[in-house]
Amino acid sequence: MSQQGYVATPPYSQAQPGMGGYQGGFGSGLAQPLYGHYGGPPQAFTPPPTAGMMKSPVSSAAGMPPPPVSSQFNANVQQNGAHSQRYPAPAAASASYGGPPQSPYNSMASPGPPPAQQLTNQMSAMNLGNYGPMQSPPPPTSSVGQQSFQMSPPPAMGQPQMLTGQRSSHMSPQMSLPQSPLASMPMTGQPIASPQMAGPPMGNPQMSGPPMGNPQMAGPPMGNMGGPFHGTPPLGPGGFQQPGPGAASPQGYQQGGQFGGHMPGPQPGMPGAFPGAPAAMAGPPQKKLDPDSIPSITQVIEDDKVKHVGQVLSTNIRGQVPPLVTTDFTVQDQGNASPRFMRCTTYTLPCTADLAKQCQVPLASIIKPFASLPKNETPLYVVNHGETGPIRCNRCKAYMCPYMQFIDGGRRYQCGFCNCVNEVPVFYFQHLDHMGRRVDFYERPELSLGSYEFVATMDYCKNNKPPNPPAYIFMIDVSYNNIKSGLVKVICNELKSLLEKLPREQGAESSAIKVGFVTYNKVLHFYNVKSSLAQPQMMVVSDTAEMFVPLLDGFLVNYHDSRAVIYNLLDQIPDMFADTNESETVFAPVIQAGVEAFKAAECSGKLFIFHSSMPTAEAPGKLKNRDDKKLVNTEKEKTLFQPHKGVYEQLSKDCVAQGCCVDLFIFPSQYVDLATMADVPSHTGGSTYMYNNFQVETDGEHFLRDLRKDVQKSVGFDAVMRVRTSTGFRATDFFGAIHMNNTTDIEMAAVDCDKAVTVEFKHDDALSEETGAFIQCALLYTTINGQRRLRIHNLSLNCSSQLLELYKSCETDSLINFFAKSAYRAMLTQPLKNVRDILVNQTAHMLACYRKNCASPSAASQLILPDAMKVFPVYINSLMKTAPLMGSSDLSTDDRAHQRLSVQAMGVEDTQLLLYPHLIPLHNMDVSSEALPASVRCSEERLTDSGMFLLENGHSMFLWLGQASPPDLIQSLFNVPSLAHLQGHMCALPELDNPLSKKVRSIISGLLEKRPNSMKLQVVRQKDKPEMLFRQFLVEDKGLHGSSSYMDFLCYVHREIRQLLT
């Protein structure tokens, strides 16, 4: 706010108008559409009552307008969830951040009277962690019992302060960021508003438009529907006019039209950059803020591991929040699906649509129907009801599950989803016990477990015929590039051993999957490998416009029967094409050939396509180079990521209809229009693996690890999934490697153990706190030996009319999965700048709503975050730095498209790791211990010149060596006397017989085993050029392309929150 800092004359116990944003309802109702999630229709708000808004912290005035959000990154806002502080603007004089280092934030309240500090009224039962130095206005005099906190002595002015508040056993970290001088000092400093901020904190200089949209933002921020934003209407009586007695009235709030004055916006050319603040800060110089005092993801992860160590998670409690995805735990299914199958953004849904609208927390579930279970957990039970098939509700078609209530002595049951009363079939009848439960409750998985399978009847099969076992077709591009690089030889050699390991049903001797082989350049070669042949036979199809399969018998065979012929073929292929000069390839006809082969064999299956270049040969699906770096950071940038429609769109539909999944292994040496080529895999439940400038020596093993995992993973084919919900809410939006023909059926040609579908829910009526909310995910699929099955996952959630309950049961890792997928989808229809603004807006909005409705009143200079979301800002900032959302012409368009598409199918653990990599110190670990050393924060400050660190995010892996690494460490690992002797481009560690080498190699192989994708190890030395690549993964620091550090972002979000609350 402009001149004054928050002067505290009256005790902080009463909320004063104009102060912490607790005046009568955030200003008058906004006219602008609220940003629903990407693509949602804008909703308008009814203005809230202006009087009586100081409600109990948890009440959630229905219909409260979301506070207006300024959508540019202004300098200091905080984001969801970290204990943020108010920091100085990412400023100039690099106004260094805040005071002396404090004890890290896990130390909770210590005894001793507080030196006067700015506390929040409502610290009832609060635990305060020392979050950085505290400021000192007079202590609150409210009657609420305060806990005493021991803080550092009142700091010099301008220091940030953080507190973690504990409210009703629920922590909400609070922090205040550097602020202007305290009451006792002369008032000169600026509050944390960014230095150049002369006008009211909320508009930007370039922003004469409405506070919420950006100047360039014509459409509504999040959705592609709805008109432009209308600026905020002038204030109503409950607005910010009257500052409280003595409270520093936000000056300059005269509302010049649209939220008056201007603020600095992002620096030109910096994607998501914050307004820099080179102007000298008015007021005293800032001290440096200790980075340990802001919420740390590594600390949150460690605390969760300690909390759940050795525990078994029993799923018999409705709305139970599971351990984090980073924690190892064992699940015992007792009526709700394991979190391995289903996780939610919050386990307590708001009772009404108004509450949901008010808090802006997306309601979504991330479903991984085929998730792998650890060996110590029971595989899913298979229930077979014979000819009658599974028992379902007559009205809503939900499957029998623990939420069905048996009545009338067991003769009827009431559906938990639609409340319809159904007759129990005679064969299924069973008496009830004294508690109204069926006597066979524990003998029937579908009554007592959250996840189980039904054997499907003919009604669930295509054409009412049992399906044939699926097939795998290996399609190898034998053009000049692939032959010259040695790739074709590598693939053929590997397939000999890999085909022995095709997935098979438990207990089966061999796999039922059939195999076929095709090679191609600009024509296709099909191979007859029938077991009775002495030599394989090749048939060529050169008419790629009308694709057909030239042979039926002998193309798809059982590997064990035809092993000799197949070996013979795999030996011959590299030699057959050794002298080829053909460099042109086709692509769409190759997929078409696979679909035709599956049609002819009446089966579903998977195509493994190994391809190297853009398909430029004359044929359907021919592509041309459309990569244009001039489009980056313009309105048209989105076209770079939009696939070509036409041939490829039709191909996706044909593949899904036939149950043909496409996995693409691509080896480009230049632009290949991956946005289009990977479109079919991304709609058929497939994966795309990319190896730029492939070289057998350095990338061969990395590629083969991916291929082995991909061929061997457990998978279901020709799948259709439907998500049913109890009354009051429904599934409205779906993200994943899926195809949607209508609004309810999620179709996947195949679904494997790593693929997840994120489903968003919206209210269509009120929910009841007593009954809660139920979700049932039903997946119909074909097993690898050709049996049609239904896999059912059920989950029950709580409902509450108290927003505090919703915030308490949020799951940050699931939220960020949802935000990543929705942002990456929105990129196709909106400029990146809008997408980034929406992410910040919604973050600030979620946190402001918590602050207003759930936290104790406190100085506006404090950032107060829900405990469950305290690290959310780290993830959102990291998401905005990912290649797809960074408008930088240095980044390859194909790499950006590849990451955008791969995230769409990721589960919660994969997005968590991608956005916050593991950084593991290896130089000081105990080599005799089995455990993995604890990760440290992803920041350059954690690296040491004499250290050695391993960084991995599920897709990249680096071994970083400090320039002062001890020679004995280098000798033990690399068998060379010093760093200087190290060869460039090492991609594996030599196998040496010493404890350190063994330990490091076992850590690396353990991580490679655990992750869905292979990672190529890159060894980087401190200060070498390749180190730049490594540094972009240190997500708490400033990014290479002008993106902000976690600290700056936190300040920025905090500023946005304050604006929302004033």
mmCIF file with all atom_site columns, N, CA and C in Angstrom, residues 28-78:
data_model
loop_
_atom_site.group_PDB
_atom_site.id
_atom_site.type_symbol
_atom_site.label_atom_id
_atom_site.label_alt_id
_atom_site.label_comp_id
_atom_site.label_asym_id
_atom_site.label_entity_id
_atom_site.label_seq_id
_atom_site.pdbx_PDB_ins_code
_atom_site.Cartn_x
_atom_site.Cartn_y
_atom_site.Cartn_z
_atom_site.occupancy
_atom_site.B_iso_or_equiv
_atom_site.pdbx_formal_charge
_atom_site.auth_seq_id
_atom_site.auth_comp_id
_atom_site.auth_asym_id
_atom_site.auth_atom_id
_atom_site.pdbx_PDB_model_num
ATOM 1   N N  . SER A 1 28 ? -17.277 -4.603  -2.932  1.00 0.00 ? 28 SER A N  1
ATOM 2   C CA . SER A 1 28 ? -18.572 -5.023  -3.404  1.00 0.00 ? 28 SER A CA 1
ATOM 3   C C  . SER A 1 28 ? -18.418 -6.222  -4.294  1.00 0.00 ? 28 SER A C  1
ATOM 4   N N  . GLY A 1 29 ? -19.511 -6.844  -4.625  1.00 0.00 ? 29 GLY A N  1
ATOM 5   C CA . GLY A 1 29 ? -19.442 -8.065  -5.401  1.00 0.00 ? 29 GLY A CA 1
ATOM 6   C C  . GLY A 1 29 ? -18.811 -7.774  -6.732  1.00 0.00 ? 29 GLY A C  1
ATOM 7   N N  . LEU A 1 30 ? -18.027 -8.729  -7.214  1.00 0.00 ? 30 LEU A N  1
ATOM 8   C CA . LEU A 1 30 ? -17.348 -8.443  -8.453  1.00 0.00 ? 30 LEU A CA 1
ATOM 9   C C  . LEU A 1 30 ? -18.248 -8.758  -9.588  1.00 0.00 ? 30 LEU A C  1
ATOM 10  N N  . ALA A 1 31 ? -18.081 -8.008  -10.620 1.00 0.00 ? 31 ALA A N  1
ATOM 11  C CA . ALA A 1 31 ? -18.885 -8.359  -11.761 1.00 0.00 ? 31 ALA A CA 1
ATOM 12  C C  . ALA A 1 31 ? -18.151 -9.323  -12.629 1.00 0.00 ? 31 ALA A C  1
ATOM 13  N N  . GLN A 1 32 ? -16.820 -9.361  -12.452 1.00 0.00 ? 32 GLN A N  1
ATOM 14  C CA . GLN A 1 32 ? -16.160 -10.139 -13.477 1.00 0.00 ? 32 GLN A CA 1
ATOM 15  C C  . GLN A 1 32 ? -16.414 -11.594 -13.274 1.00 0.00 ? 32 GLN A C  1
ATOM 16  N N  . PRO A 1 33 ? -16.292 -12.356 -14.342 1.00 0.00 ? 33 PRO A N  1
ATOM 17  C CA . PRO A 1 33 ? -16.495 -13.779 -14.199 1.00 0.00 ? 33 PRO A CA 1
ATOM 18  C C  . PRO A 1 33 ? -15.374 -14.282 -13.342 1.00 0.00 ? 33 PRO A C  1
ATOM 19  N N  . LEU A 1 34 ? -15.667 -15.251 -12.558 1.00 0.00 ? 34 LEU A N  1
ATOM 20  C CA . LEU A 1 34 ? -14.667 -15.835 -11.726 1.00 0.00 ? 34 LEU A CA 1
ATOM 21  C C  . LEU A 1 34 ? -13.858 -16.742 -12.603 1.00 0.00 ? 34 LEU A C  1
ATOM 22  N N  . TYR A 1 35 ? -12.573 -16.869 -12.333 1.00 0.00 ? 35 TYR A N  1
ATOM 23  C CA . TYR A 1 35 ? -11.891 -17.787 -13.198 1.00 0.00 ? 35 TYR A CA 1
ATOM 24  C C  . TYR A 1 35 ? -12.213 -19.151 -12.750 1.00 0.00 ? 35 TYR A C  1
ATOM 25  N N  . GLY A 1 36 ? -12.950 -19.884 -13.506 1.00 0.00 ? 36 GLY A N  1
ATOM 26  C CA . GLY A 1 36 ? -13.201 -21.294 -13.215 1.00 0.00 ? 36 GLY A CA 1
ATOM 27  C C  . GLY A 1 36 ? -11.982 -21.941 -13.744 1.00 0.00 ? 36 GLY A C  1
ATOM 28  N N  . HIS A 1 37 ? -11.886 -23.259 -13.668 1.00 0.00 ? 37 HIS A N  1
ATOM 29  C CA . HIS A 1 37 ? -10.649 -23.833 -14.152 1.00 0.00 ? 37 HIS A CA 1
ATOM 30  C C  . HIS A 1 37 ? -10.622 -23.629 -15.621 1.00 0.00 ? 37 HIS A C  1
ATOM 31  N N  . TYR A 1 38 ? -9.511  -23.972 -16.205 1.00 0.00 ? 38 TYR A N  1
ATOM 32  C CA . TYR A 1 38 ? -9.350  -23.660 -17.594 1.00 0.00 ? 38 TYR A CA 1
ATOM 33  C C  . TYR A 1 38 ? -10.550 -24.161 -18.296 1.00 0.00 ? 38 TYR A C  1
ATOM 34  N N  . GLY A 1 39 ? -11.102 -23.328 -19.102 1.00 0.00 ? 39 GLY A N  1
ATOM 35  C CA . GLY A 1 39 ? -12.152 -23.844 -19.936 1.00 0.00 ? 39 GLY A CA 1
ATOM 36  C C  . GLY A 1 39 ? -13.487 -23.854 -19.263 1.00 0.00 ? 39 GLY A C  1
ATOM 37  N N  . GLY A 1 40 ? -13.586 -23.501 -18.000 1.00 0.00 ? 40 GLY A N  1
ATOM 38  C CA . GLY A 1 40 ? -14.916 -23.543 -17.385 1.00 0.00 ? 40 GLY A CA 1
ATOM 39  C C  . GLY A 1 40 ? -15.645 -22.289 -17.756 1.00 0.00 ? 40 GLY A C  1
ATOM 40  N N  . PRO A 1 41 ? -16.976 -22.311 -17.809 1.00 0.00 ? 41 PRO A N  1
ATOM 41  C CA . PRO A 1 41 ? -17.709 -21.095 -18.125 1.00 0.00 ? 41 PRO A CA 1
ATOM 42  C C  . PRO A 1 41 ? -17.550 -20.142 -16.962 1.00 0.00 ? 41 PRO A C  1
ATOM 43  N N  . PRO A 1 42 ? -17.492 -18.870 -17.250 1.00 0.00 ? 42 PRO A N  1
ATOM 44  C CA . PRO A 1 42 ? -17.322 -17.909 -16.163 1.00 0.00 ? 42 PRO A CA 1
ATOM 45  C C  . PRO A 1 42 ? -18.556 -17.889 -15.308 1.00 0.00 ? 42 PRO A C  1
ATOM 46  N N  . GLN A 1 43 ? -18.377 -17.718 -13.985 1.00 0.00 ? 43 GLN A N  1
ATOM 47  C CA . GLN A 1 43 ? -19.584 -17.597 -13.196 1.00 0.00 ? 43 GLN A CA 1
ATOM 48  C C  . GLN A 1 43 ? -19.571 -16.233 -12.561 1.00 0.00 ? 43 GLN A C  1
ATOM 49  N N  . ALA A 1 44 ? -20.734 -15.611 -12.465 1.00 0.00 ? 44 ALA A N  1
ATOM 50  C CA . ALA A 1 44 ? -20.723 -14.303 -11.846 1.00 0.00 ? 44 ALA A CA 1
ATOM 51  C C  . ALA A 1 44 ? -21.064 -14.479 -10.389 1.00 0.00 ? 44 ALA A C  1
ATOM 52  N N  . PHE A 1 45 ? -20.708 -13.514 -9.558  1.00 0.00 ? 45 PHE A N  1
ATOM 53  C CA . PHE A 1 45 ? -21.010 -13.621 -8.157  1.00 0.00 ? 45 PHE A CA 1
ATOM 54  C C  . PHE A 1 45 ? -22.096 -12.717 -7.718  1.00 0.00 ? 45 PHE A C  1
ATOM 55  N N  . THR A 1 46 ? -22.820 -13.102 -6.704  1.00 0.00 ? 46 THR A N  1
ATOM 56  C CA . THR A 1 46 ? -23.759 -12.154 -6.136  1.00 0.00 ? 46 THR A CA 1
ATOM 57  C C  . THR A 1 46 ? -23.001 -11.431 -5.058  1.00 0.00 ? 46 THR A C  1
ATOM 58  N N  . PRO A 1 47 ? -23.206 -10.136 -4.968  1.00 0.00 ? 47 PRO A N  1
ATOM 59  C CA . PRO A 1 47 ? -22.445 -9.417  -3.955  1.00 0.00 ? 47 PRO A CA 1
ATOM 60  C C  . PRO A 1 47 ? -22.851 -9.917  -2.601  1.00 0.00 ? 47 PRO A C  1
ATOM 61  N N  . PRO A 1 48 ? -21.914 -10.023 -1.693  1.00 0.00 ? 48 PRO A N  1
ATOM 62  C CA . PRO A 1 48 ? -22.235 -10.533 -0.382  1.00 0.00 ? 48 PRO A CA 1
ATOM 63  C C  . PRO A 1 48 ? -22.842 -9.436  0.447   1.00 0.00 ? 48 PRO A C  1
ATOM 64  N N  . PRO A 1 49 ? -23.424 -9.789  1.544   1.00 0.00 ? 49 PRO A N  1
ATOM 65  C CA . PRO A 1 49 ? -23.981 -8.775  2.425   1.00 0.00 ? 49 PRO A CA 1
ATOM 66  C C  . PRO A 1 49 ? -22.784 -7.994  2.910   1.00 0.00 ? 49 PRO A C  1
ATOM 67  N N  . THR A 1 50 ? -22.968 -6.698  3.139   1.00 0.00 ? 50 THR A N  1
ATOM 68  C CA . THR A 1 50 ? -21.766 -6.006  3.535   1.00 0.00 ? 50 THR A CA 1
ATOM 69  C C  . THR A 1 50 ? -21.603 -5.985  5.019   1.00 0.00 ? 50 THR A C  1
ATOM 70  N N  . ALA A 1 51 ? -22.674 -6.076  5.757   1.00 0.00 ? 51 ALA A N  1
ATOM 71  C CA . ALA A 1 51 ? -22.465 -5.991  7.187   1.00 0.00 ? 51 ALA A CA 1
ATOM 72  C C  . ALA A 1 51 ? -22.162 -7.358  7.720   1.00 0.00 ? 51 ALA A C  1
ATOM 73  N N  . GLY A 1 52 ? -21.653 -7.363  8.933   1.00 0.00 ? 52 GLY A N  1
ATOM 74  C CA . GLY A 1 52 ? -21.526 -8.631  9.629   1.00 0.00 ? 52 GLY A CA 1
ATOM 75  C C  . GLY A 1 52 ? -20.618 -9.591  8.943   1.00 0.00 ? 52 GLY A C  1
ATOM 76  N N  . MET A 1 53 ? -19.572 -9.085  8.309   1.00 0.00 ? 53 MET A N  1
ATOM 77  C CA . MET A 1 53 ? -18.753 -10.031 7.618   1.00 0.00 ? 53 MET A CA 1
ATOM 78  C C  . MET A 1 53 ? -17.704 -10.625 8.498   1.00 0.00 ? 53 MET A C  1
ATOM 79  N N  . MET A 1 54 ? -17.508 -10.097 9.699   1.00 0.00 ? 54 MET A N  1
ATOM 80  C CA . MET A 1 54 ? -16.403 -10.582 10.492  1.00 0.00 ? 54 MET A CA 1
ATOM 81  C C  . MET A 1 54 ? -16.796 -11.902 11.085  1.00 0.00 ? 54 MET A C  1
ATOM 82  N N  . LYS A 1 55 ? -16.999 -12.918 10.253  1.00 0.00 ? 55 LYS A N  1
ATOM 83  C CA . LYS A 1 55 ? -17.581 -14.103 10.826  1.00 0.00 ? 55 LYS A CA 1
ATOM 84  C C  . LYS A 1 55 ? -16.534 -14.948 11.483  1.00 0.00 ? 55 LYS A C  1
ATOM 85  N N  . SER A 1 56 ? -17.037 -15.962 12.122  1.00 0.00 ? 56 SER A N  1
ATOM 86  C CA . SER A 1 56 ? -16.095 -16.840 12.760  1.00 0.00 ? 56 SER A CA 1
ATOM 87  C C  . SER A 1 56 ? -15.187 -17.277 11.655  1.00 0.00 ? 56 SER A C  1
ATOM 88  N N  . PRO A 1 57 ? -13.949 -17.475 12.007  1.00 0.00 ? 57 PRO A N  1
ATOM 89  C CA . PRO A 1 57 ? -12.968 -17.625 10.958  1.00 0.00 ? 57 PRO A CA 1
ATOM 90  C C  . PRO A 1 57 ? -13.337 -18.702 10.004  1.00 0.00 ? 57 PRO A C  1
ATOM 91  N N  . VAL A 1 58 ? -14.119 -19.649 10.462  1.00 0.00 ? 58 VAL A N  1
ATOM 92  C CA . VAL A 1 58 ? -14.284 -20.724 9.546   1.00 0.00 ? 58 VAL A CA 1
ATOM 93  C C  . VAL A 1 58 ? -15.519 -20.609 8.718   1.00 0.00 ? 58 VAL A C  1
ATOM 94  N N  . SER A 1 59 ? -16.367 -19.645 9.058   1.00 0.00 ? 59 SER A N  1
ATOM 95  C CA . SER A 1 59 ? -17.608 -19.657 8.357   1.00 0.00 ? 59 SER A CA 1
ATOM 96  C C  . SER A 1 59 ? -17.337 -19.317 6.935   1.00 0.00 ? 59 SER A C  1
ATOM 97  N N  . SER A 1 60 ? -18.214 -19.708 6.073   1.00 0.00 ? 60 SER A N  1
ATOM 98  C CA . SER A 1 60 ? -17.850 -19.545 4.713   1.00 0.00 ? 60 SER A CA 1
ATOM 99  C C  . SER A 1 60 ? -18.983 -18.895 4.040   1.00 0.00 ? 60 SER A C  1
ATOM 100 N N  . ALA A 1 61 ? -19.032 -17.612 4.090   1.00 0.00 ? 61 ALA A N  1
ATOM 101 C CA . ALA A 1 61 ? -20.207 -16.984 3.565   1.00 0.00 ? 61 ALA A CA 1
ATOM 102 C C  . ALA A 1 61 ? -20.452 -17.472 2.180   1.00 0.00 ? 61 ALA A C  1
ATOM 103 N N  . ALA A 1 62 ? -21.554 -18.094 1.986   1.00 0.00 ? 62 ALA A N  1
ATOM 104 C CA . ALA A 1 62 ? -21.786 -18.583 0.659   1.00 0.00 ? 62 ALA A CA 1
ATOM 105 C C  . ALA A 1 62 ? -21.939 -17.373 -0.208  1.00 0.00 ? 62 ALA A C  1
ATOM 106 N N  . GLY A 1 63 ? -21.476 -17.510 -1.402  1.00 0.00 ? 63 GLY A N  1
ATOM 107 C CA . GLY A 1 63 ? -21.697 -16.408 -2.305  1.00 0.00 ? 63 GLY A CA 1
ATOM 108 C C  . GLY A 1 63 ? -20.750 -15.272 -2.094  1.00 0.00 ? 63 GLY A C  1
ATOM 109 N N  . MET A 1 64 ? -19.648 -15.474 -1.341  1.00 0.00 ? 64 MET A N  1
ATOM 110 C CA . MET A 1 64 ? -18.744 -14.365 -1.241  1.00 0.00 ? 64 MET A CA 1
ATOM 111 C C  . MET A 1 64 ? -18.013 -14.205 -2.520  1.00 0.00 ? 64 MET A C  1
ATOM 112 N N  . PRO A 1 65 ? -17.760 -13.028 -2.898  1.00 0.00 ? 65 PRO A N  1
ATOM 113 C CA . PRO A 1 65 ? -17.137 -12.880 -4.194  1.00 0.00 ? 65 PRO A CA 1
ATOM 114 C C  . PRO A 1 65 ? -15.733 -13.297 -4.026  1.00 0.00 ? 65 PRO A C  1
ATOM 115 N N  . PRO A 1 66 ? -15.130 -13.815 -5.021  1.00 0.00 ? 66 PRO A N  1
ATOM 116 C CA . PRO A 1 66 ? -13.744 -14.118 -4.889  1.00 0.00 ? 66 PRO A CA 1
ATOM 117 C C  . PRO A 1 66 ? -13.122 -12.777 -4.981  1.00 0.00 ? 66 PRO A C  1
ATOM 118 N N  . PRO A 1 67 ? -12.084 -12.600 -4.265  1.00 0.00 ? 67 PRO A N  1
ATOM 119 C CA . PRO A 1 67 ? -11.494 -11.291 -4.329  1.00 0.00 ? 67 PRO A CA 1
ATOM 120 C C  . PRO A 1 67 ? -10.961 -11.072 -5.706  1.00 0.00 ? 67 PRO A C  1
ATOM 121 N N  . PRO A 1 68 ? -10.897 -9.839  -6.120  1.00 0.00 ? 68 PRO A N  1
ATOM 122 C CA . PRO A 1 68 ? -10.379 -9.565  -7.439  1.00 0.00 ? 68 PRO A CA 1
ATOM 123 C C  . PRO A 1 68 ? -8.922  -9.923  -7.422  1.00 0.00 ? 68 PRO A C  1
ATOM 124 N N  . VAL A 1 69 ? -8.416  -10.383 -8.516  1.00 0.00 ? 69 VAL A N  1
ATOM 125 C CA . VAL A 1 69 ? -7.046  -10.748 -8.493  1.00 0.00 ? 69 VAL A CA 1
ATOM 126 C C  . VAL A 1 69 ? -6.301  -9.990  -9.511  1.00 0.00 ? 69 VAL A C  1
ATOM 127 N N  . SER A 1 70 ? -5.165  -9.495  -9.153  1.00 0.00 ? 70 SER A N  1
ATOM 128 C CA . SER A 1 70 ? -4.473  -8.814  -10.199 1.00 0.00 ? 70 SER A CA 1
ATOM 129 C C  . SER A 1 70 ? -3.702  -9.859  -10.876 1.00 0.00 ? 70 SER A C  1
ATOM 130 N N  . SER A 1 71 ? -3.740  -9.883  -12.195 1.00 0.00 ? 71 SER A N  1
ATOM 131 C CA . SER A 1 71 ? -3.212  -11.047 -12.714 1.00 0.00 ? 71 SER A CA 1
ATOM 132 C C  . SER A 1 71 ? -1.818  -10.970 -13.161 1.00 0.00 ? 71 SER A C  1
ATOM 133 N N  . GLN A 1 72 ? -1.107  -9.894  -13.017 1.00 0.00 ? 72 GLN A N  1
ATOM 134 C CA . GLN A 1 72 ? 0.248   -10.079 -13.449 1.00 0.00 ? 72 GLN A CA 1
ATOM 135 C C  . GLN A 1 72 ? 1.065   -10.574 -12.313 1.00 0.00 ? 72 GLN A C  1
ATOM 136 N N  . PHE A 1 73 ? 2.210   -11.166 -12.491 1.00 0.00 ? 73 PHE A N  1
ATOM 137 C CA . PHE A 1 73 ? 2.960   -11.504 -11.356 1.00 0.00 ? 73 PHE A CA 1
ATOM 138 C C  . PHE A 1 73 ? 3.347   -10.232 -10.722 1.00 0.00 ? 73 PHE A C  1
ATOM 139 N N  . ASN A 1 74 ? 2.797   -9.716  -9.697  1.00 0.00 ? 74 ASN A N  1
ATOM 140 C CA . ASN A 1 74 ? 3.345   -8.495  -9.175  1.00 0.00 ? 74 ASN A CA 1
ATOM 141 C C  . ASN A 1 74 ? 4.325   -8.904  -8.180  1.00 0.00 ? 74 ASN A C  1
ATOM 142 N N  . ALA A 1 75 ? 5.091   -7.928  -7.777  1.00 0.00 ? 75 ALA A N  1
ATOM 143 C CA . ALA A 1 75 ? 6.236   -8.389  -7.134  1.00 0.00 ? 75 ALA A CA 1
ATOM 144 C C  . ALA A 1 75 ? 6.019   -9.244  -5.976  1.00 0.00 ? 75 ALA A C  1
ATOM 145 N N  . ASN A 1 76 ? 5.216   -9.027  -4.994  1.00 0.00 ? 76 ASN A N  1
ATOM 146 C CA . ASN A 1 76 ? 5.348   -10.054 -4.035  1.00 0.00 ? 76 ASN A CA 1
ATOM 147 C C  . ASN A 1 76 ? 4.110   -10.776 -3.782  1.00 0.00 ? 76 ASN A C  1
ATOM 148 N N  . VAL A 1 77 ? 3.821   -11.861 -4.377  1.00 0.00 ? 77 VAL A N  1
ATOM 149 C CA . VAL A 1 77 ? 2.684   -12.507 -3.920  1.00 0.00 ? 77 VAL A CA 1
ATOM 150 C C  . VAL A 1 77 ? 3.051   -13.823 -3.412  1.00 0.00 ? 77 VAL A C  1
ATOM 151 N N  . GLN A 1 78 ? 2.270   -14.378 -2.534  1.00 0.00 ? 78 GLN A N  1
ATOM 152 C CA . GLN A 1 78 ? 2.623   -15.666 -2.088  1.00 0.00 ? 78 GLN A CA 1
ATOM 153 C C  . GLN A 1 78 ? 1.719   -16.645 -2.659  1.00 0.00 ? 78 GLN A C  1
#
